[in-house]
Amino acid sequence: MKTVCFGEIMLRLSPPGYGRIAEAKSFDAYYGGAEANVAVVLAQMGIKSVYVTRLPENELGNAAAGELRRWGVDTRHIVRGGERIGVYFYERGAGSRQPKVIYDRAGSAFAMSQPEDYDWDKILDGAGWLHFSGITPALGENLIKVCKSAISAAKDRGITVSCDVNYRRALWGADKAGEVMAGILPYADVCVINEEHAGLLFGIKEERPDDGIYLDASARVAQALSQQFGCGKVAVTIRRTLSADKSRFAAVLYDKASGSASCSKIYDLEIIERIGGGDAFCAGLIYALESCMPNDYAVQFAAAACAIKHSILGDFGAMPVAEIRALADGAGRSER
Amino acid sequence: MKTVCFGEIMLRLSPPGYGRIAEAKSFDAYYGGAEANVAVVLAQMGIKSVYVTRLPENELGNAAAGELRRWGVDTRHIVRGGERIGVYFYERGAGSRQPKVIYDRAGSAFAMSQPEDYDWDKILDGAGWLHFSGITPALGENLIKVCKSAISAAKDRGITVSCDVNYRRALWGADKAGEVMAGILPYADVCVINEEHAGLLFGIKEERPDDGIYLDASARVAQALSQQFGCGKVAVTIRRTLSADKSRFAAVLYDKASGSASCSKIYDLEIIERIGGGDAFCAGLIYALESCMPNDYAVQFAAAACAIKHSILGDFGAMPVAEIRALADGAGRSER
Amino acid sequence: MKTVCFGEIMLRLSPPGYGRIAEAKSFDAYYGGAEANVAVVLAQMGIKSVYVTRLPENELGNAAAGELRRWGVDTRHIVRGGERIGVYFYERGAGSRQPKVIYDRAGSAFAMSQPEDYDWDKILDGAGWLHFSGITPALGENLIKVCKSAISAAKDRGITVSCDVNYRRALWGADKAGEVMAGILPYADVCVINEEHAGLLFGIKEERPDDGIYLDASARVAQALSQQFGCGKVAVTIRRTLSADKSRFAAVLYDKASGSASCSKIYDLEIIERIGGGDAFCAGLIYALESCMPNDYAVQFAAAACAIKHSILGDFGAMPVAEIRALADGAGRSER
Amino acid sequence: MKTVCFGEIMLRLSPPGYGRIAEAKSFDAYYGGAEANVAVVLAQMGIKSVYVTRLPENELGNAAAGELRRWGVDTRHIVRGGERIGVYFYERGAGSRQPKVIYDRAGSAFAMSQPEDYDWDKILDGAGWLHFSGITPALGENLIKVCKSAISAAKDRGITVSCDVNYRRALWGADKAGEVMAGILPYADVCVINEEHAGLLFGIKEERPDDGIYLDASARVAQALSQQFGCGKVAVTIRRTLSADKSRFAAVLYDKASGSASCSKIYDLEIIERIGGGDAFCAGLIYALESCMPNDYAVQFAAAACAIKHSILGDFGAMPVAEIRALADGAGRSER
Amino acid sequence: MKTVCFGEIMLRLSPPGYGRIAEAKSFDAYYGGAEANVAVVLAQMGIKSVYVTRLPENELGNAAAGELRRWGVDTRHIVRGGERIGVYFYERGAGSRQPKVIYDRAGSAFAMSQPEDYDWDKILDGAGWLHFSGITPALGENLIKVCKSAISAAKDRGITVSCDVNYRRALWGADKAGEVMAGILPYADVCVINEEHAGLLFGIKEERPDDGIYLDASARVAQALSQQFGCGKVAVTIRRTLSADKSRFAAVLYDKASGSASCSKIYDLEIIERIGGGDAFCAGLIYALESCMPNDYAVQFAAAACAIKHSILGDFGAMPVAEIRALADGAGRSER
Amino acid sequence: MKTVCFGEIMLRLSPPGYGRIAEAKSFDAYYGGAEANVAVVLAQMGIKSVYVTRLPENELGNAAAGELRRWGVDTRHIVRGGERIGVYFYERGAGSRQPKVIYDRAGSAFAMSQPEDYDWDKILDGAGWLHFSGITPALGENLIKVCKSAISAAKDRGITVSCDVNYRRALWGADKAGEVMAGILPYADVCVINEEHAGLLFGIKEERPDDGIYLDASARVAQALSQQFGCGKVAVTIRRTLSADKSRFAAVLYDKASGSASCSKIYDLEIIERIGGGDAFCAGLIYALESCMPNDYAVQFAAAACAIKHSILGDFGAMPVAEIRALADGAGRSER
């Protein structure tokens, strides 16, 4: 199914290995962005994946588009113009040292883009799915409008809409985010959200006795979100950071139609790469739902994609469906 | 004691660090092969180590021979000729992501070699030990013949023969392998085999209640192999993969003369390098037996060599005897 | 104009910088091949460029296709199958040290491909140009057949055919090459050939008083080729190697219709990369002719593309049309 | 003599070696800026060198200040604040391929700085020299004001002022630049300008018969500038680009007091690094004048510093005085 | 408070990543030394930090001083002279493979320095704290004298003196070290010592039932040291090596005035870098005491600095105070 | 012919590419030394090449021996012992920037070695040629004695002795060198010397009108040396440095028996590596004389080996005889 992802793509600059920004003599260059990462994983799964963004007319813009294309993403609907590509500097943490990020994305070609830059009739022609994340409306009022026109065009065509809430403190406050996303989620057929953000943005949280993972409680959060916003499917992801290199991860998927929730295994992850795990989860979920996998397996598949992504350097995380299935089916040994 | 190892040596190409073949911009180059790795470890232990193989007459062949020589291996009996060096691409796994290998070894100078390429009278002159692995006969009927003429020449001279069964699914089926190896092992004084392969190739296995390591059961496997093929010493190695970066390892050594088995410690290994661990075990065992270490210590020494090899990048694994002894003696802290 | 290029694409492994194969600890990895290089340069010029080849179903095959796609080449007609990707090792020369190449391409997925692997009706649908080089028929009788069916399908559709003779001593003898190419060139509308090869393959050469560049003589060679094979346009390239890092280059273009020849400037080139220069010339010429540039400018444009390619690392040589024009127009300072 | 340099310092990102921005997998990181480069060269010559700029309060700002400090520059007067550090991407050219630059410096901490950010009384306390370039006023009206208050404070204290006109097309038009610089140069005791810019900005140029270097004509340009703006010393630099890797360079120094001009040797330069040559010239000139070298030697010394800088990677170009003297004295072999 | 650190600074050469000295094709270069590391961490915490050492007059000496300056250390009191910089080769261990060090420091500029090289009146002018480690007197009788004159000058000025016992088997025997340090510690206001060294050098040890960490016993060791040498504060650090990559760490701080001991948390450390942890502890402690943190927090702060340093490559370990506080306050997740 | 080379082998540390020692973050590691370089080139030419030196018993000593062995040199006569391996830091120059070297070789295992460390009877058993350079006696009186005992043992056995005068200002003065070498050269059958050193050490020089290469004058220098010291063959090398990257090179060979001199071509060299050129010349000459090439070809062959070495990174310079012949025969294009 032709699947359209929409959002920013940035140049990421990271010191090699365990190096630090403060003393870097070189930076490894990656291109990535929440929705772009989803588009790449989908394309590598064999989905006809289209990315929509706005990039400047220079070599960095060319490179960003080229990297997407390399992984099979259709870049013909990328708009060119604007002054600069958004940049972020990311330093991997280790042990007791936390990761660091410096965003330098203000004024990017995408952040400056306007509703009239995107011809949704043309873009969505023949599409079956539209995906974006909460980072896009966080970039400004112009992008809230763009999101709304995209959703509206999708709804007109009966296209399934998925939204990863993906709240980013660095971009907007929880109040503003909660208000804007509450206006958007009612149009989303599928909603993905981090358990903690459900509390922060919408006040939806469940008590847990300690810092463990309680899938029942998370399932109730998913159900509450589905009831509040009417989304047909709500996936809640749960992450506990154990150190800069280790975390624990699981997810639940609530299905409004059946009123039931499905849970993934709980993964203990060694983190080679922290970025893009949530995006791989979204891609896994979209693939699973487009492939009509049953809910129980869909959440396992999405969680396995997320687990594997933690071992792949870079924002993108192309991986074969067969490897995801193998892990979801239990061949993987890192499950708890 | 002059020790002759015999087999292929290939060019290995691996993406640096955690990189992936699918997006590699460069490959680290190593030379290695099961028996070549044994020859290198032996040479660095001070053994007069000779390697026999066939390499093409080009810079890659020169480099393979040069790398062996660098570590002290005698390369004067390497035959030159043929079209190409065997190549394999190897991608290190990490966490939930499994390692990947692409073999491109068909038609290699060694795989195309014929019995008449090797003058065993000259090669084995003055030697006390001959070692090879099951990978060599797996390369074709011509190499089964080569193995047989090597063994026969060794037996004529009273040279000790060791064979690492080293079954590789990518090269031949378990039936064929079982049949060929069953014809070879009766001539081996020392046999090394992975516990799982004893079951696959020869149907020799013991029940275990779970996926743990049960040294008693493994000892019974070793004993059964000794009985079936008449080998004086049979070492069985046991490996449990915990993740792409972690495994558990132990070994037992059965001694036919005394009818008793010796067990190594059980190691929990952090894996920097997966390749060459079994070869380091063989080298450790050969060194131990050539040095007349008692069986109890010999298996500890071989297992310690194997453990240390997991922390050394590349196929080869030169390491000082003193370090192996220190770990075998318990100074090492990674034992369980 | 949709332009179809057809040929092999190989993995090239080169020691970094001035390193040598005989002591390389790593190899930089590039993908390339004569016709693939043309396809990439064309795609970056804005031409709808399609590449047709056969690649194995593994990560190396994926990477080769991905790299083409990255630069905008349409890879949907690439056939997947076969055992291996062709590989070549290439060591850059320097000063008095000549470059070295080790081919390891026998048995590649492409070399093993058969006429029935390619559905020319589908591939050429909507195309206006077909390009290939003499390397393709050099790979075997099966590929001579493939070439012929491609040409025949093209001719049926009125598609322009260009052929770069690109004679390679390592692949076939001059006699065989001359015979086969003499059977193919009559179907080529545009022929590109190195001056020296015109002599070797077809006995067409002109006396020159010394090792200088004599464009008049080269023009007569072009004319003779046009007369012999009936090609509408014949481009002859002239290269004099001054050292491993320096060469002199020029080209002439003979136009059968007007019976006149056009000459490029003579370039003194500092060589950062020796590979792909002739392919950039072909791409420049195809672009020029598709754009209906006059012959005088077409040969300047193609020669400028060739000159710039010598400063771009890797087989591919994507470069903006504006930069080529600037050099062709004389802004470049490296002309003689 | 305490020497204060004032201007921006940026993060420069360059693909390694001959790599291109469009396909870079990593960028080498340098910090630099016209006046910062001068400050570093001066500090390494033993001058008490102070740098004044504004940097953001993050790791990139820390790194920029740290790099200056590393080379001995006093960074205690650097103001911290603002949103981002200016960035530029720079790709080295080669042969027929021109260098490329992408500026991403809008909105930098320095470009946003205001006159009240700098306490010139404190900064200039004890100083004997103030240096800046025309890049600083090019950044906006606020920085024109900052320049003027710096000059005014310097003049009040009898501090020598030097200004490198350093016209940059990417920042402002020649008309605006000419107008602003014409208002600043009358306060400069020492003016450095590229011959070509003297024509572009102030219409001061001399006929030359061809593209050669005519030091007499250049001397007349210097004299005319001195007369127009009243500068005590005017240095005119002359550069002819031969290819991306080669240029020819010379300079003249006009001394108003004596009414005479001194000329440097003409250098044929192999370019390892194009950036910072003019800044090394300025530093050499400041050092020479602070050391009371005679004019004839001062211009030789400054030109030699410039020549050596072309062989040092990175924006900064620390080099020992003894090496500069050796080249100026003729030991250098690259003079024409 | 102006804090003076005094000792050697060496060039460290380490194979990249998990590489080994025996096959290194390149070495990463760091500069470091016990007291230099302290000086860098202090400077980055905002302390006015001065380093005193002796370095040769060559590029390596310049680089060592430059690296200190880069991180904000005042290098104006570094003496220049002597023949060479001390060098050490360090190979990171992994898993079962122990780290390796080759010292090549004999005859270094610092080791050859004499009391008259250092003008303590000038150096200590305005200082409030003097720090050095037991490595300095271990370098020879001349350096014992230098230490004594430094201490004596400090005591005359009422400057606080801290000493990290830092016993190194490779430099001197425990008897000699015990004797010399027993003559120095009575002048130290603050003493830092590894628990094991207290036993080896001074016979001060407490029974522990096993290889665990017993903070009570360690506190008694600290108290005994305070009683024996009269130091106002004694910090005892406790380290248990679990593997080449993992250790457990804690510390106690005994305060003579109150007669009470404070304990840090126990950290389980993943080791990216083994070197400089103890130095970061000293810097943390000095900062804490200069900032008048209560003892309970001072030891937590120092231990957190030590923990974070284990994740920073290189000898130096600049880190922001805020990050240390966050870990000391419990935000860190790697505490046991 | 078994050929014994005798001298030091050091660890060389060079910043990568055009980097500088003063800011190096890593050093490329090479092992080399004048006579070791000769041994390696000879071994790769197929000569049975033996190296004699003294190396410390540590990983660096192992690596030095291993690198020799890698290229086929017999290392069984290397003595192990002493404190350290000699080290030198070498920075490649570029354009106007001169190369830099920092020697740190005092107290090396070899420099501290004594006559009794070497058993020349055993070492020279079966040998036909002994080679060393003037660097060895420059290391101290002990090494003058070692040289003398080696020469004496060689003379007793009728072994040909060659000596490369190889004067190094950094090691000893011209007077001392002249005196010592004048005592050694009478025992040398073959002497190689740089034209300039003949003047400096022995006052043997010829007038030349300018800085050009005058082979007649150089031939008279060779003849005078032959007459003064009685050497059967004297090779004089002539080098003119044009820039840090370019030099001109030629050589003459005087044959005492025939009283005639032979001259090589004059090479204009692009310098990738400055080190080891003279050593490659020596190796070429030894090979040529051992192979009984006529004098006219011998000097061409040796000069061609020297020319090619300038394009090979590292001290060693293994190269195939066929490539040297091709250049000597004129296929090379870099001759003048």
Short mmCIF file of N, CA and C in Angstrom, two decimals, chain D residues 70-71 92 267 269-270 272 307-308 311-313 317-320 323 327 332-334, chain F residues 18-25 91 94-98 100 241-246:
data_model
loop_
_atom_site.label_atom_id
_atom_site.label_comp_id
_atom_site.label_asym_id
_atom_site.label_seq_id
_atom_site.Cartn_x
_atom_site.Cartn_y
_atom_site.Cartn_z
N ARG D 70 43.90 26.78 22.95
CA ARG D 70 44.93 25.77 22.69
C ARG D 70 46.15 26.37 22.03
N TRP D 71 45.93 27.31 21.12
CA TRP D 71 47.03 27.92 20.38
C TRP D 71 47.55 29.17 21.06
N ARG D 92 36.90 21.03 -0.55
CA ARG D 92 38.11 21.30 -1.30
C ARG D 92 37.92 20.93 -2.76
N TYR D 267 55.19 33.82 -5.48
CA TYR D 267 55.15 32.41 -5.09
C TYR D 267 54.24 31.61 -6.00
N LEU D 269 52.18 28.44 -5.68
CA LEU D 269 51.74 27.67 -4.52
C LEU D 269 51.01 26.40 -4.92
N GLU D 270 51.40 25.28 -4.30
CA GLU D 270 50.59 24.07 -4.31
C GLU D 270 49.63 24.22 -3.13
N ILE D 272 47.31 23.01 -0.40
CA ILE D 272 46.73 21.97 0.45
C ILE D 272 45.48 22.53 1.11
N ALA D 307 52.34 32.02 2.20
CA ALA D 307 52.72 30.85 1.39
C ALA D 307 52.70 29.58 2.22
N ILE D 308 53.27 29.65 3.41
CA ILE D 308 53.31 28.45 4.26
C ILE D 308 51.91 28.03 4.66
N SER D 311 49.91 25.33 2.97
CA SER D 311 50.24 23.91 3.15
C SER D 311 49.78 23.37 4.50
N ILE D 312 48.99 24.14 5.23
CA ILE D 312 48.52 23.73 6.56
C ILE D 312 47.01 23.55 6.53
N LEU D 313 46.54 22.36 6.85
CA LEU D 313 45.11 22.09 6.85
C LEU D 313 44.41 22.85 7.96
N GLY D 317 46.48 28.61 11.40
CA GLY D 317 47.72 28.24 10.71
C GLY D 317 48.95 28.53 11.53
N ALA D 318 48.92 28.10 12.77
CA ALA D 318 50.07 28.32 13.64
C ALA D 318 51.36 27.86 12.98
N MET D 319 52.38 28.71 13.00
CA MET D 319 53.66 28.29 12.41
C MET D 319 54.77 29.09 13.09
N PRO D 320 55.93 28.49 13.23
CA PRO D 320 57.01 29.16 13.94
C PRO D 320 57.59 30.31 13.12
N GLU D 323 60.45 29.44 10.75
CA GLU D 323 60.13 28.85 9.44
C GLU D 323 59.74 29.92 8.43
N LEU D 327 61.82 30.91 4.89
CA LEU D 327 61.25 31.02 3.54
C LEU D 327 61.43 32.43 2.99
N GLY D 332 63.35 28.80 1.16
CA GLY D 332 62.19 28.13 0.55
C GLY D 332 62.46 27.92 -0.92
N ARG D 333 62.01 26.80 -1.44
CA ARG D 333 62.31 26.51 -2.84
C ARG D 333 61.11 26.72 -3.74
N SER D 334 60.01 27.13 -3.19
CA SER D 334 58.85 27.20 -4.06
C SER D 334 58.68 28.58 -4.67
N TYR F 18 48.59 15.14 5.61
CA TYR F 18 49.36 16.36 5.72
C TYR F 18 49.34 16.91 7.15
N GLY F 19 48.91 16.11 8.11
CA GLY F 19 48.79 16.58 9.50
C GLY F 19 50.14 16.96 10.09
N ARG F 20 50.06 17.66 11.23
CA ARG F 20 51.28 18.14 11.87
C ARG F 20 51.42 17.56 13.28
N ILE F 21 52.63 17.31 13.68
CA ILE F 21 52.89 16.76 15.02
C ILE F 21 52.25 17.63 16.08
N ALA F 22 52.34 18.94 15.89
CA ALA F 22 51.88 19.86 16.93
C ALA F 22 50.39 19.78 17.20
N GLU F 23 49.63 19.17 16.32
CA GLU F 23 48.20 19.05 16.58
C GLU F 23 47.66 17.67 16.25
N ALA F 24 48.54 16.68 16.24
CA ALA F 24 48.12 15.32 15.86
C ALA F 24 47.22 14.71 16.92
N LYS F 25 46.12 14.13 16.50
CA LYS F 25 45.23 13.37 17.38
C LYS F 25 45.51 11.88 17.24
N GLU F 91 56.94 14.26 10.37
CA GLU F 91 55.83 15.01 9.78
C GLU F 91 56.19 15.33 8.34
N ALA F 94 54.92 19.86 2.90
CA ALA F 94 54.04 20.08 1.75
C ALA F 94 54.32 21.47 1.24
N GLY F 95 54.45 21.60 -0.07
CA GLY F 95 54.65 22.91 -0.67
C GLY F 95 55.77 23.67 0.02
N SER F 96 55.44 24.80 0.63
CA SER F 96 56.45 25.65 1.27
C SER F 96 56.78 25.22 2.69
N ARG F 97 56.10 24.23 3.18
CA ARG F 97 56.32 23.78 4.56
C ARG F 97 57.27 22.59 4.56
N GLN F 98 58.40 22.74 5.26
CA GLN F 98 59.40 21.69 5.29
C GLN F 98 58.95 20.52 6.18
N LYS F 100 59.30 17.73 9.18
CA LYS F 100 59.87 17.86 10.53
C LYS F 100 60.13 16.48 11.09
N THR F 241 66.41 19.12 -3.98
CA THR F 241 65.06 19.33 -3.47
C THR F 241 64.44 20.54 -4.15
N LEU F 242 63.29 20.32 -4.80
CA LEU F 242 62.63 21.44 -5.49
C LEU F 242 61.57 22.07 -4.60
N SER F 243 60.87 21.25 -3.85
CA SER F 243 59.92 21.73 -2.84
C SER F 243 59.74 20.57 -1.88
N ALA F 244 58.84 20.74 -0.92
CA ALA F 244 58.64 19.64 0.02
C ALA F 244 58.09 18.40 -0.68
N ASP F 245 57.52 18.56 -1.87
CA ASP F 245 56.87 17.46 -2.58
C ASP F 245 57.60 17.02 -3.83
N LYS F 246 58.66 17.71 -4.18
CA LYS F 246 59.29 17.44 -5.47
C LYS F 246 60.79 17.44 -5.35
#
